[in-house]
CSV table of C-alpha atoms in Angstrom, one decimal:
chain,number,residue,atom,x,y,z
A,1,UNK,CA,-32.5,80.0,40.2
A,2,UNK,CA,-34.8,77.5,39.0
A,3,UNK,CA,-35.9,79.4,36.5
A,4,UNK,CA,-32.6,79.1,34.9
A,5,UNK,CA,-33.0,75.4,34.7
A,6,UNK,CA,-32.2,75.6,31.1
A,7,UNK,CA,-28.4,76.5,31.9
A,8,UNK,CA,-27.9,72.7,33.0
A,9,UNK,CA,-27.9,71.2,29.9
A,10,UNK,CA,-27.3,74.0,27.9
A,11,UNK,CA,-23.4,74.2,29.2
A,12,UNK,CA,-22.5,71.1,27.6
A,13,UNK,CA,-24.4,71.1,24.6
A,14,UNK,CA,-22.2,74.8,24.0
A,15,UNK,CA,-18.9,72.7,25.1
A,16,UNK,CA,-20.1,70.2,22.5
A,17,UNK,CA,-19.6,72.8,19.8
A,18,UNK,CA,-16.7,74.4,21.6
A,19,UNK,CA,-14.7,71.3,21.9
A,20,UNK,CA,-15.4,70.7,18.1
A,21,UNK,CA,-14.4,73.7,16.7
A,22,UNK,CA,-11.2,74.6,19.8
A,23,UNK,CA,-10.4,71.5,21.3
A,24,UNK,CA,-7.4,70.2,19.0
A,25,UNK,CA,-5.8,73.9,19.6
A,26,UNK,CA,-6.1,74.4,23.1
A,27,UNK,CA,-3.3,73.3,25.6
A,28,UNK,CA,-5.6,70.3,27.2
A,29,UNK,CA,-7.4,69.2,24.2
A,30,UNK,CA,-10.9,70.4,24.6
A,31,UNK,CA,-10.9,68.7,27.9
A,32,UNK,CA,-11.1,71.4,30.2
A,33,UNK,CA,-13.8,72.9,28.2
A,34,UNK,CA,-16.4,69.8,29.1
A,35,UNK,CA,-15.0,69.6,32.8
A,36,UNK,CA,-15.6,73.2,33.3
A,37,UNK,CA,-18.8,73.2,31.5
A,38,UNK,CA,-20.4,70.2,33.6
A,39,UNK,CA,-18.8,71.7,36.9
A,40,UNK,CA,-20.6,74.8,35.7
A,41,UNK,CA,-24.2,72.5,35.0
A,42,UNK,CA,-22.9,71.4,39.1
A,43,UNK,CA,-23.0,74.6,40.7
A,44,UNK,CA,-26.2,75.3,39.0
A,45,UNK,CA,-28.6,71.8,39.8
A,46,UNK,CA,-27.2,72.3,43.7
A,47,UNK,CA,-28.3,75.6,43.6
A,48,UNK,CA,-31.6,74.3,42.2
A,49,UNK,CA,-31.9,71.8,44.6
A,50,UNK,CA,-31.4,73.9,47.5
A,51,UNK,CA,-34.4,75.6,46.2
A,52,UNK,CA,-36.8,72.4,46.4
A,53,UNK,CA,-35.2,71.3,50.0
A,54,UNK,CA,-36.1,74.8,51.0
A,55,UNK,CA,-39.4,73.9,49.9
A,56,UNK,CA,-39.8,75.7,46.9
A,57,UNK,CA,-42.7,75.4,43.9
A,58,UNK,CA,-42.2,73.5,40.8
A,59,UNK,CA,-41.5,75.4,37.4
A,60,UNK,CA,-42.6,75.0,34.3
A,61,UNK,CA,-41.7,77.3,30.8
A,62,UNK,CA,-41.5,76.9,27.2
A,63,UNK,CA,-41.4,78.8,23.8
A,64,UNK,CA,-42.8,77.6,20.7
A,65,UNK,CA,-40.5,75.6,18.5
A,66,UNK,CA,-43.5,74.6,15.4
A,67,UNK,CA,-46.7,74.8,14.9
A,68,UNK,CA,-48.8,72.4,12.1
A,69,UNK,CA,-52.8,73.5,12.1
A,70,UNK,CA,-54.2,73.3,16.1
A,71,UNK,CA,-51.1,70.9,16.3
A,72,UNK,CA,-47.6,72.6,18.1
A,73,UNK,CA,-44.3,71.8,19.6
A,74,UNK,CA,-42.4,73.5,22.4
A,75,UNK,CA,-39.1,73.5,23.7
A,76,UNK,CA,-39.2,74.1,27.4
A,77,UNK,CA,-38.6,72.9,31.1
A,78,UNK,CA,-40.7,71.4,33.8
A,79,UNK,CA,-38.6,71.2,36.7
A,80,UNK,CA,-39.7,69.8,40.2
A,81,UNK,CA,-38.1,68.3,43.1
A,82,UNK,CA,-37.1,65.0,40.8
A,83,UNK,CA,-35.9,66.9,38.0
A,84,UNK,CA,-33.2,68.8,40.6
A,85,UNK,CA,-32.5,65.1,42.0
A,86,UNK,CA,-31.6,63.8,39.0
A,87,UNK,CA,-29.5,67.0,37.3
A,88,UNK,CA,-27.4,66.6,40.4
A,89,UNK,CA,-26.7,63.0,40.0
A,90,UNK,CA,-26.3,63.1,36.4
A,91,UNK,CA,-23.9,66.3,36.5
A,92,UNK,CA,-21.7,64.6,39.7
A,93,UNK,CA,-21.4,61.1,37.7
A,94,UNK,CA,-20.4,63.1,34.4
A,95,UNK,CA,-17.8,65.5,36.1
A,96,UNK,CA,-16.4,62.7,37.7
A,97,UNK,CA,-16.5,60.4,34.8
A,98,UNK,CA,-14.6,63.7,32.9
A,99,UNK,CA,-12.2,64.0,35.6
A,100,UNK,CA,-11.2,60.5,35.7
A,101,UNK,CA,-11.4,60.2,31.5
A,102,UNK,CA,-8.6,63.0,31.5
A,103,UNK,CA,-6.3,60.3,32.9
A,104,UNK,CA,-8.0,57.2,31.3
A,105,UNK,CA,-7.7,58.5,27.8
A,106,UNK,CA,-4.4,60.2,28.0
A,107,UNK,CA,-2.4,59.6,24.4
A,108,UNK,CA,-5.8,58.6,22.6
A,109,UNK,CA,-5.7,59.7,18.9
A,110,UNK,CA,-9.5,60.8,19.2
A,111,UNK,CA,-8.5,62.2,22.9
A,112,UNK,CA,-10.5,66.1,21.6
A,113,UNK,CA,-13.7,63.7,20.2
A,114,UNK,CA,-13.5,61.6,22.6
A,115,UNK,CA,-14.6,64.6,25.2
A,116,UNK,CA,-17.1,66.3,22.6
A,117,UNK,CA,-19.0,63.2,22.5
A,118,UNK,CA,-18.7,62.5,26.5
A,119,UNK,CA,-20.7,66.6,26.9
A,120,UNK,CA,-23.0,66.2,24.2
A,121,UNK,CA,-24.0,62.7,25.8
A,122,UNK,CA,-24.0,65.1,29.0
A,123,UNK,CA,-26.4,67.2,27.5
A,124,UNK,CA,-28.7,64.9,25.7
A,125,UNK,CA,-29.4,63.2,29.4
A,126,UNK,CA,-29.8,66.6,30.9
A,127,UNK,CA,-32.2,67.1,28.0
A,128,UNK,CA,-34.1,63.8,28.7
A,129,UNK,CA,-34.4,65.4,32.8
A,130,UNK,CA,-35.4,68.5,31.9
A,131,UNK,CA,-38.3,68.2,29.0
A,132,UNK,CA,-41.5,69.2,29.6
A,133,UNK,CA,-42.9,67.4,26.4
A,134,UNK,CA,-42.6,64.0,24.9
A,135,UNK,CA,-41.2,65.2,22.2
A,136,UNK,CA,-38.3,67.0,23.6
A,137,UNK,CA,-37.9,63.8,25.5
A,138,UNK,CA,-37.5,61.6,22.4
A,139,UNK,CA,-35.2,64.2,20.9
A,140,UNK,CA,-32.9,63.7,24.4
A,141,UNK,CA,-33.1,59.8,24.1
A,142,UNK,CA,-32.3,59.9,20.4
A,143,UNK,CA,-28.9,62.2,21.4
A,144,UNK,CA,-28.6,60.0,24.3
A,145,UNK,CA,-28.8,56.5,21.7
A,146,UNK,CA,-26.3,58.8,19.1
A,147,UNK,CA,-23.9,59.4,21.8
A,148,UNK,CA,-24.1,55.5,23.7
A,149,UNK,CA,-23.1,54.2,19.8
A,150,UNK,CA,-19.7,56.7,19.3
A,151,UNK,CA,-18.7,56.4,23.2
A,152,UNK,CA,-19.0,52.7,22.9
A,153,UNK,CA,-17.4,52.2,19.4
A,154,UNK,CA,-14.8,54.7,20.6
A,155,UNK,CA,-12.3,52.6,19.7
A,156,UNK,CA,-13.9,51.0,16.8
A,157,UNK,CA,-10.6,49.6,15.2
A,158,UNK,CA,-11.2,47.0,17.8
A,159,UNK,CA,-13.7,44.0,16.5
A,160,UNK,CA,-15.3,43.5,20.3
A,161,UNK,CA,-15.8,47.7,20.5
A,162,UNK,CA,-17.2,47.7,17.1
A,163,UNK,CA,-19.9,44.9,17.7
A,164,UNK,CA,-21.2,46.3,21.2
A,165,UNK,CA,-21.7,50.0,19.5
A,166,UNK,CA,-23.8,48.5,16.9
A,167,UNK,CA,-25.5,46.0,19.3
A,168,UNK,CA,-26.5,49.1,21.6
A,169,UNK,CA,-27.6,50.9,18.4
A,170,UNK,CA,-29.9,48.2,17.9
A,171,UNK,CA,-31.2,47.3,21.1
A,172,UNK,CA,-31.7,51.1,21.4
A,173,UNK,CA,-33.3,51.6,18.1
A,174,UNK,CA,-35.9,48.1,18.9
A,175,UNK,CA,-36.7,50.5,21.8
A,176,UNK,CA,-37.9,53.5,19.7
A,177,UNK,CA,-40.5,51.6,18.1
A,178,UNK,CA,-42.8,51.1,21.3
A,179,UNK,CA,-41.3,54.4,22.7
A,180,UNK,CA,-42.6,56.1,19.2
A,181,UNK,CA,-45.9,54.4,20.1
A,182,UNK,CA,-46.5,55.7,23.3
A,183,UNK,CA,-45.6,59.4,22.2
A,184,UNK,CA,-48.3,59.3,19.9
A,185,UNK,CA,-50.9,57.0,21.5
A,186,UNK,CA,-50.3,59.6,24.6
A,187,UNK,CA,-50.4,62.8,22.1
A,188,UNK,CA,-53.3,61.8,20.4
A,189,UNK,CA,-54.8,60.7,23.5
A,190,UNK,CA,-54.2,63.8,26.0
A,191,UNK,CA,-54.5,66.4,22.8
A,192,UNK,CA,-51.2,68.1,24.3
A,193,UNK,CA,-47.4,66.7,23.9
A,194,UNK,CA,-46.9,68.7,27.6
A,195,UNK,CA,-45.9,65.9,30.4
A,196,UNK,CA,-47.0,68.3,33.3
């Protein structure tokens, strides 16, 4: 199962896109889309897990995404008895948090967007779990900045919401600049983008 790691953060990025383009027209508002998607990424990380407590060996796969001269990028997965940990953590605290949200946001306006930015912010820390190179990391923390900016400033008619979305923005974007940095200091450094 391990090898299927991928399927973790790939249900809610698709529920992302599915809530988008369904949610307003089905009967719960796209929010049974991104529960049933993270209970999905759920079944899979325990399943993944029960492979490292069995005392399984660590994975690693990618595929190219770009290459420039001797330098390339690739999208893949390097997943070890951390990387299971954390996709069941992350997947319980985001089903939950979906559950309870159902309730929480009941009558909002933005109740469909609301959910399609709660399973891309899903997938984007899923991502940031799963990469096997810095820069598929720093794509996952961007998401993960995007998403921390609309979920905050959800309500954004609000003065108080407003200012802490753009204050996270900020304190998120003063973060990239070191962050940035070290990818490249690291890159240059190691001649590979590959954590493992």
């Amino acid at each position: 199962m391990q090898r299927f790691a991928w399927l973790v953060p790939s249900f809610p990025a698709v529920s992302f896109f599915l809530i988008v383009f369904f949610g307003k027209r089905m009967r719960r508002r796209g929010s049974e889309i991104g529960i049933a998607a993270v209970f999905l990424s759920f079944v899979v990380s325990i399943a993944i897990m029960a492979h490292f407590v069995a005392g399984g060996a660590p994975v690693t796969s990618s595929l190219p995404f770009f290459q420039i001269g001797s330098f390339h990028v690739e999208v893949g997965q390097n997943v070890d008895g951390l990387t299971a940990v954390m996709f069941v953590v992350v997947t319980l605290v985001s089903l939950l948090v979906q559950i309870y949200s159902t309730a929480y946001m009941h009558g909002d306006r933005r109740y469909t967007w609301y959910f399609a930015a709660l399973s891309l912010f899903t997938a984007s820390m899923l991502n940031l779990v799963i990469a096997d190179n810095l820069f598929q990391l720093l794509v996952g923390w961007e998401l993960v900045g995007i998403c921390s900016y609309l979920l905050i400033g959800h309500w954004w008619e609000e003065k108080e919401n407003s200012d802490a979305a753009i204050k996270a923005f900020i304190t998120t974007k003063t973060g990239d600049i070191p962050f940035l940095f070290g990818i490249f200091v690291l890159t240059v450094a190691a001649g590979t983008s590959n954590i493992p």
